Coordinates of C-alpha atoms in Angstrom, one line a residue:
M1 CA -0.5 39.1 38.1
R2 CA -2.0 40.3 34.9
R3 CA -1.2 38.5 31.7
K4 CA -0.1 40.5 28.7
P5 CA -2.5 40.6 25.7
G6 CA 0.0 38.8 23.5
V7 CA 0.4 35.9 26.0
W8 CA -3.4 35.6 26.1
W9 CA -3.6 35.4 22.4
R10 CA -0.7 33.0 21.9
G11 CA -2.1 30.7 24.5
K12 CA -5.1 30.0 22.4
S13 CA -5.3 27.1 19.8
T14 CA -5.8 27.9 16.2
P15 CA -9.6 27.0 16.2
A16 CA -10.0 29.1 19.3
K17 CA -8.3 32.1 17.6
V18 CA -10.6 31.8 14.6
E19 CA -13.6 31.6 16.8
T20 CA -12.6 34.6 18.8
Y21 CA -11.9 36.6 15.6
T22 CA -15.3 35.6 14.2
R23 CA -17.2 36.6 17.4
W24 CA -15.5 40.0 17.7
S25 CA -16.1 40.6 14.0
Y26 CA -19.9 40.3 14.6
H27 CA -19.6 42.3 17.8
S28 CA -17.9 45.0 15.7
F29 CA -20.9 44.9 13.3
A30 CA -22.9 46.5 16.0
L31 CA -20.4 49.3 16.3
I32 CA -20.3 49.7 12.6
E33 CA -24.1 49.9 12.4
V34 CA -24.2 52.6 15.0
A35 CA -21.2 54.5 13.5
V36 CA -22.3 54.3 9.9
I37 CA -26.1 54.7 10.2
G38 CA -26.8 56.2 13.6
L39 CA -24.2 59.0 14.1
P40 CA -24.5 60.6 10.6
V41 CA -28.2 61.3 11.4
F42 CA -27.2 64.1 13.8
G43 CA -25.6 66.0 11.0
L44 CA -28.6 65.6 8.7
V45 CA -31.6 66.5 10.9
G46 CA -32.2 68.2 14.2
V47 CA -31.4 66.6 17.5
P48 CA -34.9 65.6 18.5
L49 CA -35.5 63.8 15.3
A50 CA -32.0 62.4 15.3
L51 CA -32.6 60.9 18.7
W52 CA -35.7 59.2 17.5
V53 CA -33.6 57.6 14.7
F54 CA -30.4 57.0 16.8
V55 CA -32.0 55.2 19.7
P56 CA -33.8 52.5 17.6
I57 CA -30.6 51.9 15.7
V58 CA -28.6 51.4 18.9
G59 CA -31.2 49.0 20.2
H60 CA -31.2 47.1 16.9
A61 CA -27.4 46.9 16.9
L62 CA -27.4 45.5 20.5
L63 CA -30.0 42.9 19.6
C64 CA -27.9 41.9 16.5
G65 CA -24.8 41.5 18.8
V66 CA -26.6 39.3 21.3
T67 CA -28.3 37.2 18.6
A68 CA -25.0 36.7 16.8
S69 CA -23.3 35.5 20.0
R70 CA -26.0 33.0 20.8
A71 CA -26.1 31.8 17.2
L72 CA -22.3 31.2 17.2
D73 CA -22.7 29.3 20.5
W74 CA -25.4 27.2 18.8
T75 CA -23.1 26.4 15.8
R76 CA -20.4 25.2 18.2
G77 CA -22.8 23.1 20.1
G78 CA -22.7 25.2 23.3
R79 CA -26.4 25.8 23.5
G80 CA -29.7 25.3 21.7
Q81 CA -30.8 27.2 18.7
P82 CA -31.9 30.8 19.7
V83 CA -35.2 30.6 17.9
R84 CA -36.8 33.4 20.0
L85 CA -34.0 35.8 19.4
L86 CA -34.0 35.0 15.7
V87 CA -37.7 35.7 15.4
A88 CA -37.5 38.8 17.5
L89 CA -34.6 40.2 15.4
T90 CA -36.5 39.5 12.2
V91 CA -39.7 41.2 13.4
V92 CA -37.8 44.2 14.8
S93 CA -35.8 44.6 11.6
A94 CA -39.0 44.5 9.5
L95 CA -40.8 47.0 11.8
L96 CA -37.8 49.4 11.8
G97 CA -37.4 49.2 8.1
T98 CA -41.1 49.8 7.5
A99 CA -41.0 52.8 9.9
A100 CA -38.0 54.2 8.2
L101 CA -39.5 53.9 4.7
V102 CA -42.7 55.6 5.8
V103 CA -40.7 58.4 7.4
A104 CA -38.7 58.8 4.3
Q105 CA -41.9 59.3 2.2
H106 CA -44.0 61.3 4.6
G107 CA -41.9 62.4 7.5
P108 CA -40.4 65.9 8.2
G109 CA -36.8 66.8 7.5
G110 CA -37.0 67.3 3.8
D111 CA -34.3 65.7 1.6
D112 CA -31.9 65.2 4.5
G113 CA -34.5 63.4 6.6
E114 CA -35.3 61.2 3.6
T115 CA -31.6 60.4 3.2
A116 CA -31.3 59.5 6.9
A117 CA -34.4 57.3 6.8
A118 CA -33.3 55.5 3.6
S119 CA -29.9 54.8 5.1
M120 CA -31.6 53.4 8.3
F121 CA -34.0 51.3 6.2
V122 CA -31.2 49.6 4.1
G123 CA -28.8 49.2 7.0
V124 CA -31.3 47.7 9.4
L125 CA -32.5 45.2 6.9
A126 CA -28.9 44.3 5.8
F127 CA -27.5 43.7 9.3
G128 CA -30.7 42.0 10.4
A129 CA -30.7 39.5 7.6
G130 CA -27.0 38.8 8.0
T131 CA -27.3 38.1 11.7
V132 CA -30.4 35.9 11.3
T133 CA -28.5 33.8 8.8
L134 CA -26.0 32.7 11.5
G135 CA -28.8 30.9 13.3
M136 CA -30.4 29.1 10.3
R137 CA -30.0 25.4 10.3
E138 CA -30.6 24.9 6.6
R139 CA -28.2 27.1 4.5
R140 CA -30.4 26.7 1.5
R141 CA -33.0 28.9 3.1
V142 CA -30.6 31.9 3.2
P143 CA -31.5 33.0 -0.4
A144 CA -35.1 32.7 0.4
L145 CA -34.6 35.0 3.5
V146 CA -32.7 37.6 1.4
G147 CA -35.3 37.4 -1.4
A148 CA -38.1 37.9 1.1
F149 CA -36.4 41.0 2.5
G150 CA -36.0 42.4 -1.0
A151 CA -39.6 41.6 -2.1
G152 CA -41.0 43.0 1.2
T153 CA -39.1 46.2 0.5
A154 CA -40.7 46.6 -2.9
V155 CA -44.2 45.9 -1.6
V156 CA -43.9 48.3 1.4
G157 CA -42.4 51.0 -0.8
L158 CA -45.2 50.8 -3.3
A159 CA -47.7 50.7 -0.5
A160 CA -46.1 53.8 1.0
G161 CA -46.5 55.7 -2.2
M162 CA -43.0 55.4 -3.7
P163 CA -42.7 55.5 -7.5
G164 CA -42.2 52.1 -9.1
A165 CA -38.7 52.8 -10.2
A166 CA -37.7 54.1 -6.7
A167 CA -39.3 51.1 -5.0
L168 CA -37.4 48.7 -7.3
A169 CA -34.2 50.5 -6.8
T170 CA -34.6 50.4 -3.0
A171 CA -35.5 46.7 -3.2
F172 CA -32.4 46.0 -5.3
A173 CA -30.2 47.9 -2.8
V174 CA -31.6 45.9 0.1
L175 CA -31.2 42.7 -1.9
V176 CA -27.5 43.4 -2.6
S177 CA -26.6 44.6 0.9
A178 CA -28.5 41.9 2.7
G179 CA -27.1 39.3 0.4
F180 CA -23.6 40.4 1.0
V181 CA -23.9 40.3 4.8
A182 CA -25.7 37.0 4.6
F183 CA -23.0 35.5 2.4
T184 CA -20.4 36.8 4.8
S185 CA -22.2 35.1 7.7
V186 CA -22.5 31.8 5.9
F187 CA -18.8 31.8 4.9
S188 CA -17.7 32.7 8.4
V189 CA -19.7 29.8 9.9
W190 CA -18.3 27.4 7.2
L191 CA -14.8 28.6 7.9
L192 CA -15.2 28.1 11.6
D193 CA -16.6 24.6 11.2
A194 CA -13.8 23.7 8.8
V195 CA -11.1 24.9 11.2
Y196 CA -12.5 22.8 14.0
E197 CA -12.9 19.8 11.8
L198 CA -9.3 20.1 10.6
D199 CA -8.2 20.3 14.3
A200 CA -10.2 17.3 15.1
A201 CA -8.7 15.4 12.1
R202 CA -5.2 16.4 13.3
E203 CA -6.0 15.1 16.8
T204 CA -7.4 11.9 15.3
R205 CA -4.2 11.5 13.2
T206 CA -2.1 11.9 16.3
R207 CA -4.1 9.3 18.2
L208 CA -3.8 6.9 15.2
A209 CA -0.1 7.5 15.1
V210 CA 0.1 6.6 18.8
A211 CA -2.0 3.5 18.2
E212 CA 0.1 2.5 15.2
E213 CA 3.2 2.8 17.3
R214 CA 1.7 0.7 20.0
L215 CA 0.8 -1.9 17.4
R216 CA 4.3 -1.8 16.0
F217 CA 5.7 -2.3 19.5
G218 CA 3.4 -5.2 20.2
R219 CA 4.3 -6.7 16.8
D220 CA 8.0 -6.4 17.6
L221 CA 7.5 -8.0 21.0
H222 CA 5.6 -10.8 19.3
D223 CA 8.4 -11.3 16.8
V224 CA 11.2 -11.2 19.3
M225 CA 9.6 -13.3 22.1
G226 CA 7.7 -15.8 19.9
R227 CA 10.6 -17.7 18.6
N228 CA 12.8 -17.3 21.7
L229 CA 10.1 -18.6 24.0
A230 CA 9.5 -21.5 21.7
V231 CA 13.2 -22.4 21.8
I232 CA 13.3 -22.0 25.5
A233 CA 10.4 -24.4 25.9
L234 CA 12.0 -26.9 23.6
K235 CA 15.4 -26.8 25.2
S236 CA 13.8 -26.9 28.7
E237 CA 11.9 -30.1 27.7
L238 CA 15.1 -31.6 26.4
A239 CA 17.0 -30.7 29.6
V240 CA 14.2 -32.4 31.6
Q241 CA 14.6 -35.6 29.6
L242 CA 18.4 -35.5 30.0
A243 CA 18.1 -34.8 33.7
R244 CA 15.8 -37.8 34.2
R245 CA 18.5 -39.9 32.7
E246 CA 21.2 -38.2 34.8
R247 CA 23.0 -37.0 31.7
P248 CA 25.5 -34.1 32.2
E249 CA 24.3 -32.5 28.9
A250 CA 21.2 -31.2 30.8
V251 CA 23.4 -28.5 32.3
D252 CA 24.5 -27.5 28.8
Q253 CA 20.9 -27.2 27.7
M254 CA 20.0 -25.0 30.7
I255 CA 23.0 -22.8 30.0
E256 CA 21.7 -22.4 26.5
V257 CA 18.2 -21.5 27.9
Q258 CA 19.9 -18.9 30.1
R259 CA 21.7 -17.5 27.1
I260 CA 18.5 -17.2 25.1
A261 CA 16.7 -15.6 28.0
Q262 CA 19.4 -13.0 28.3
E263 CA 19.4 -12.4 24.6
S264 CA 15.6 -11.9 24.7
Q265 CA 16.1 -9.3 27.4
R266 CA 18.5 -7.5 25.3
E267 CA 16.3 -7.6 22.2
V268 CA 13.3 -6.4 24.3
R269 CA 15.4 -3.4 25.4
E270 CA 16.3 -2.7 21.8
V271 CA 12.6 -2.9 20.8
V272 CA 11.8 -0.3 23.5
R273 CA 14.6 2.0 22.1
G274 CA 13.4 1.4 18.6
Y275 CA 16.9 0.6 17.3
R276 CA 16.6 -3.1 16.5
E277 CA 16.7 -4.5 13.0
A278 CA 16.7 -8.2 12.0
D279 CA 19.8 -9.4 10.1
L280 CA 18.8 -11.9 7.4
G281 CA 22.1 -13.8 7.4
T282 CA 22.0 -14.2 11.2
E283 CA 18.3 -15.3 11.1
L284 CA 19.0 -17.9 8.4
L285 CA 21.8 -19.5 10.5
G286 CA 19.8 -19.2 13.6
A287 CA 16.8 -20.9 12.0
R288 CA 18.9 -23.8 10.8
G289 CA 20.4 -24.3 14.2
V290 CA 17.2 -24.1 16.1
L291 CA 15.3 -26.4 13.7
A292 CA 18.2 -28.9 13.8
A293 CA 18.1 -28.9 17.6
A294 CA 14.4 -29.6 17.4
G295 CA 15.1 -32.7 15.2
V296 CA 14.0 -31.0 12.0
D297 CA 16.1 -31.7 8.9
C298 CA 16.6 -28.1 7.7
T299 CA 18.3 -27.1 4.4
V300 CA 19.1 -23.5 3.6
S301 CA 20.2 -22.2 0.2
G302 CA 21.1 -18.8 -1.0
S303 CA 23.1 -15.9 0.5
A304 CA 22.0 -12.7 2.2
E305 CA 25.3 -10.8 1.6
G306 CA 25.0 -7.7 -0.6
L307 CA 21.3 -7.2 0.0
P308 CA 20.1 -3.7 1.2
P309 CA 19.6 -3.4 5.0
A310 CA 15.9 -2.7 4.6
V311 CA 15.4 -5.9 2.6
Q312 CA 17.4 -7.9 5.0
S313 CA 15.5 -6.6 8.0
A314 CA 12.1 -7.3 6.4
L315 CA 13.0 -10.9 5.2
G316 CA 14.8 -11.5 8.5
W317 CA 11.5 -11.1 10.3
V318 CA 9.9 -13.5 7.8
V319 CA 12.5 -16.2 8.6
R320 CA 12.0 -15.7 12.3
E321 CA 8.2 -15.9 12.2
A322 CA 8.4 -18.9 9.8
T323 CA 10.8 -20.7 12.2
T324 CA 8.4 -20.1 15.1
N325 CA 5.5 -21.5 13.1
V326 CA 7.4 -24.6 12.2
L327 CA 8.2 -25.2 15.8
R328 CA 4.7 -24.4 17.1
H329 CA 2.4 -25.8 14.5
G330 CA 2.5 -29.2 13.0
D331 CA 5.1 -31.9 13.4
A332 CA 7.7 -31.1 10.8
A333 CA 10.4 -33.6 9.8
R334 CA 11.9 -31.5 7.0
C335 CA 12.1 -27.8 6.3
R336 CA 13.5 -26.0 3.3
V337 CA 14.6 -22.4 3.2
A338 CA 15.5 -20.9 -0.1
L339 CA 16.7 -17.3 -0.8
T340 CA 17.0 -16.3 -4.5
V341 CA 17.3 -13.1 -6.5
T342 CA 15.4 -13.1 -9.7
G343 CA 14.5 -10.2 -12.0
G344 CA 15.3 -7.5 -9.4
R345 CA 13.2 -9.2 -6.7
V346 CA 14.4 -11.1 -3.7
V347 CA 12.3 -14.3 -3.1
L348 CA 12.4 -16.1 0.2
T349 CA 10.7 -19.5 0.3
V350 CA 10.1 -21.5 3.5
E351 CA 8.5 -24.9 3.1
N352 CA 8.0 -27.6 5.7
D353 CA 6.0 -30.9 6.0
G354 CA 4.1 -32.4 8.9
V355 CA 1.3 -29.9 8.8
E356 CA -2.2 -31.2 9.3
D357 CA -4.8 -29.3 7.2
R358 CA -7.1 -28.1 10.0
G359 CA -7.8 -24.7 8.4
T360 CA -5.9 -21.5 8.9
G361 CA -6.1 -18.9 11.5
S362 CA -6.7 -15.2 10.9
G363 CA -3.0 -14.7 10.3
G364 CA -2.7 -17.5 7.7
V365 CA -1.0 -19.9 10.1
P366 CA -2.0 -23.5 9.5
G367 CA -3.6 -25.6 12.2
T368 CA -4.7 -22.7 14.4
R369 CA -8.1 -21.5 15.2
A370 CA -9.5 -18.4 13.6
G371 CA -8.4 -15.3 15.4
G372 CA -5.6 -17.1 17.2
G373 CA -2.6 -15.8 15.3
S374 CA -1.3 -12.4 14.2
G375 CA 2.3 -13.2 13.1
L376 CA 1.8 -13.4 9.4
A377 CA -0.5 -10.4 9.4
G378 CA 2.4 -8.5 11.1
L379 CA 4.8 -9.7 8.5
R380 CA 2.5 -8.4 5.7
E381 CA 2.6 -5.0 7.3
R382 CA 6.4 -5.1 7.5
L383 CA 6.8 -6.2 3.9
S384 CA 4.3 -3.6 2.7
A385 CA 6.7 -1.0 4.0
V386 CA 9.3 -2.1 1.4
D387 CA 6.7 -2.9 -1.3
G388 CA 6.9 -6.6 -0.6
T389 CA 4.3 -9.3 -0.7
L390 CA 3.7 -12.5 1.3
E391 CA 1.9 -15.6 0.3
A392 CA 1.2 -18.6 2.6
G393 CA -0.7 -21.7 2.0
F394 CA -0.6 -25.5 1.5
A395 CA 1.6 -26.7 -1.4
G396 CA 0.6 -30.4 -1.1
A397 CA -0.4 -33.0 1.3
G398 CA 0.8 -31.9 4.7
V399 CA 3.2 -29.4 3.1
F400 CA 3.0 -25.7 4.0
R401 CA 4.8 -23.1 2.0
L402 CA 5.5 -19.4 2.8
V403 CA 6.8 -17.2 0.0
A404 CA 7.9 -13.5 0.6
E405 CA 9.0 -11.3 -2.3
V406 CA 10.7 -7.9 -1.9
P407 CA 11.8 -5.7 -4.9
L408 CA 15.4 -4.5 -4.9
P409 CA 15.8 -0.7 -5.1
G410 CA 18.9 -1.1 -7.4
T411 CA 20.8 -3.7 -9.4
P412 CA 20.4 -7.2 -8.0
P413 CA 23.6 -8.2 -6.0
A414 CA 25.7 -11.1 -7.2
V415 CA 25.8 -14.3 -5.2
P416 CA 29.2 -14.5 -3.3
A417 CA 31.6 -17.0 -4.5
D418 CA 31.9 -18.8 -1.2
G419 CA 28.3 -18.4 -0.2
M420 CA 27.1 -18.8 3.3
P421 CA 28.7 -21.5 5.4
G422 CA 27.0 -24.7 4.8
I423 CA 24.9 -23.4 1.9
P424 CA 25.4 -24.7 -1.6
V425 CA 26.6 -22.2 -4.2
P426 CA 25.2 -22.3 -7.8
G427 CA 27.6 -23.7 -10.3
R428 CA 29.6 -25.7 -7.7
S429 CA 29.0 -29.3 -7.1
E430 CA 29.0 -30.5 -3.6
P431 CA 28.1 -33.9 -2.1
D432 CA 24.5 -34.0 -1.1
T433 CA 24.6 -36.5 1.7
V434 CA 27.1 -38.3 3.8
T435 CA 25.9 -41.3 5.7
G436 CA 27.7 -43.1 8.4
T437 CA 27.1 -45.8 11.0
G438 CA 28.0 -45.9 14.6
T439 CA 27.9 -48.7 17.1
G440 CA 27.9 -48.6 20.8
T441 CA 26.5 -50.2 23.9
D442 CA 23.8 -48.6 25.9
T443 CA 23.3 -49.3 29.6
G444 CA 20.4 -51.6 28.7
G445 CA 22.8 -54.0 27.1
G446 CA 22.0 -53.3 23.4
N447 CA 24.1 -52.1 20.5
V448 CA 23.1 -48.9 18.8
T449 CA 23.6 -48.0 15.2
G450 CA 22.7 -44.8 13.5
T451 CA 22.9 -42.9 10.2
G452 CA 22.5 -39.2 9.7
P453 CA 23.0 -36.2 7.4
D454 CA 26.0 -34.0 7.1
T455 CA 25.7 -30.2 7.6
G456 CA 25.4 -29.8 3.8
G457 CA 21.7 -30.3 4.2
G458 CA 21.3 -33.7 2.5
P459 CA 18.5 -35.9 3.6
G460 CA 19.1 -38.3 6.4
S461 CA 16.9 -40.7 8.5
R462 CA 16.5 -40.6 12.2
P463 CA 13.7 -41.3 14.7
R464 CA 11.8 -38.5 16.3
P465 CA 11.8 -38.9 20.1
D466 CA 8.7 -36.7 20.4
R467 CA 6.8 -38.9 17.9
D468 CA 8.2 -42.5 18.1
P469 CA 6.8 -44.5 21.0
D470 CA 9.2 -45.7 23.7
P471 CA 9.6 -49.5 23.3
N472 CA 10.6 -49.9 26.9
P473 CA 8.3 -48.0 29.4
N474 CA 10.9 -48.6 32.2
P475 CA 14.2 -47.5 30.6
A476 CA 17.5 -48.3 32.2
P477 CA 19.2 -45.2 33.6
G478 CA 21.8 -43.4 31.7
P479 CA 21.5 -44.6 28.1
D480 CA 24.0 -43.6 25.5
F481 CA 22.7 -41.7 22.5
D482 CA 23.8 -40.6 19.1
G483 CA 23.1 -37.0 18.1
S484 CA 23.1 -37.9 14.4
G485 CA 19.5 -39.2 14.2
G486 CA 18.1 -42.7 13.6
A487 CA 19.1 -45.4 16.0
T488 CA 17.9 -48.8 17.2
A489 CA 18.6 -50.4 20.5
D490 CA 18.8 -54.2 21.1
G491 CA 18.9 -54.1 24.9
G492 CA 15.5 -52.7 25.4
G493 CA 16.8 -49.2 26.1
P494 CA 14.8 -46.1 25.1
P495 CA 15.2 -44.4 21.8
P496 CA 18.0 -41.8 21.8
V497 CA 17.4 -38.2 22.7
R498 CA 19.0 -35.7 20.4
A499 CA 20.9 -32.9 22.2
A500 CA 21.3 -29.4 20.8
G501 CA 24.5 -28.9 19.0
A502 CA 25.0 -32.6 18.3
V503 CA 27.2 -33.3 15.2
P504 CA 25.9 -35.9 12.8
C505 CA 28.2 -38.8 12.6
S506 CA 30.4 -39.2 9.5
A507 CA 32.1 -42.5 10.1
S508 CA 31.6 -45.6 12.2
R509 CA 32.3 -44.9 15.8
P510 CA 30.9 -45.8 19.2
V511 CA 27.8 -43.9 20.2
N512 CA 29.2 -42.9 23.5
E513 CA 31.7 -40.7 21.7
A514 CA 29.0 -38.5 20.2
S515 CA 28.7 -35.0 21.8

């Protein structure tokens, strides 16, 4: 089945169309040379003499067409430079021009023969110089080539007996015509190269866009799975400790692990769809809960209500990544998260202790080897999308501080009157801490007492089961524990294990009543 010409043309790319147009333009130069120079000769002189002029012009036109095709292949890298064709075309053009000039001065035909020979002389040199220009590697040599053709015309004309004025006029005509065709050739090659370079740049931009999207997807997976996997590992470890003591709370911890795993699946699906955004308020509450479950005294101040969605999304990822770093790096006992709006800028500060200064990784994460982290680098990319900045570094001995600033697009929102649950509101006094004591008897025979903070974020004291040594390497099974924090046992029982969701005690009560 034959394809229609329009379908063949539309099937070509833009660079291919330009190349096809350029090639056929130079092929048409051969037809133009024959039609403009060769055919009019038959009307000026007789047929025998016209044939002697017409045949060389046709041969010269064919040689120009072949040379132009090979030269364009060379410019596109399809073949080597056609040096032999270029030399042959230059020599043939010079010989035909010289012969035409001699015939114009001394040949038969009178004035008509002289006119035909002069036309042949100028046309052959012009088309020859323009075609040779296509195959020249150094474009700076083109003026030298055109100038050589013009100077050669003057020298040959004077040698053939032409008057000085006529020789100079003929040289000037050759210089102008050859220069015009040569400039056309240089411009055509430049335009063809520019079109191909633009097409290559467009393809490169497309590949970079695909690579950037892959990096975005990988960054989103890191942000989604990093914290969730850290929480799953923490709660699984807690469930193992509870199961070894035959505590029923181990089931609750594994149910929470299952819930987090299902939530991770849902977030991964949303990452694939590209519809997920982090909510700052949710991330603040989640960070406080996760850190509290890990035994970190976390205080959160400020409100996310009223902030633009783009700002909340960017800062939400900062909270998530900072929480992950607190859990994974160092041995934090306290963490402070502050969200403030100052001078049209939203400032999020996350500060935690328990960080050993072992240098920072490539992403600015403390205590990691160089090249081992990319979380903070990804956060900087996210914040740059909303003209935000991120600073991370040590703020003292063992204290690591992360500060993210994002400008507001409009008027800074007011802090709500009620604030976030459990977060102090400026201008309203609230009790900082509430301490309580609890007593109980563990299975080892000892009494347990404890003190701990309320949910308002005040400081409290409690032991860290992951840091404090076990005083009894053979603990009695099934000890009671107080979820509020610090405790001492008299009966040789192990230190208490804090369960997720445990409520700090606010009054004296038996330890076995804590949940």
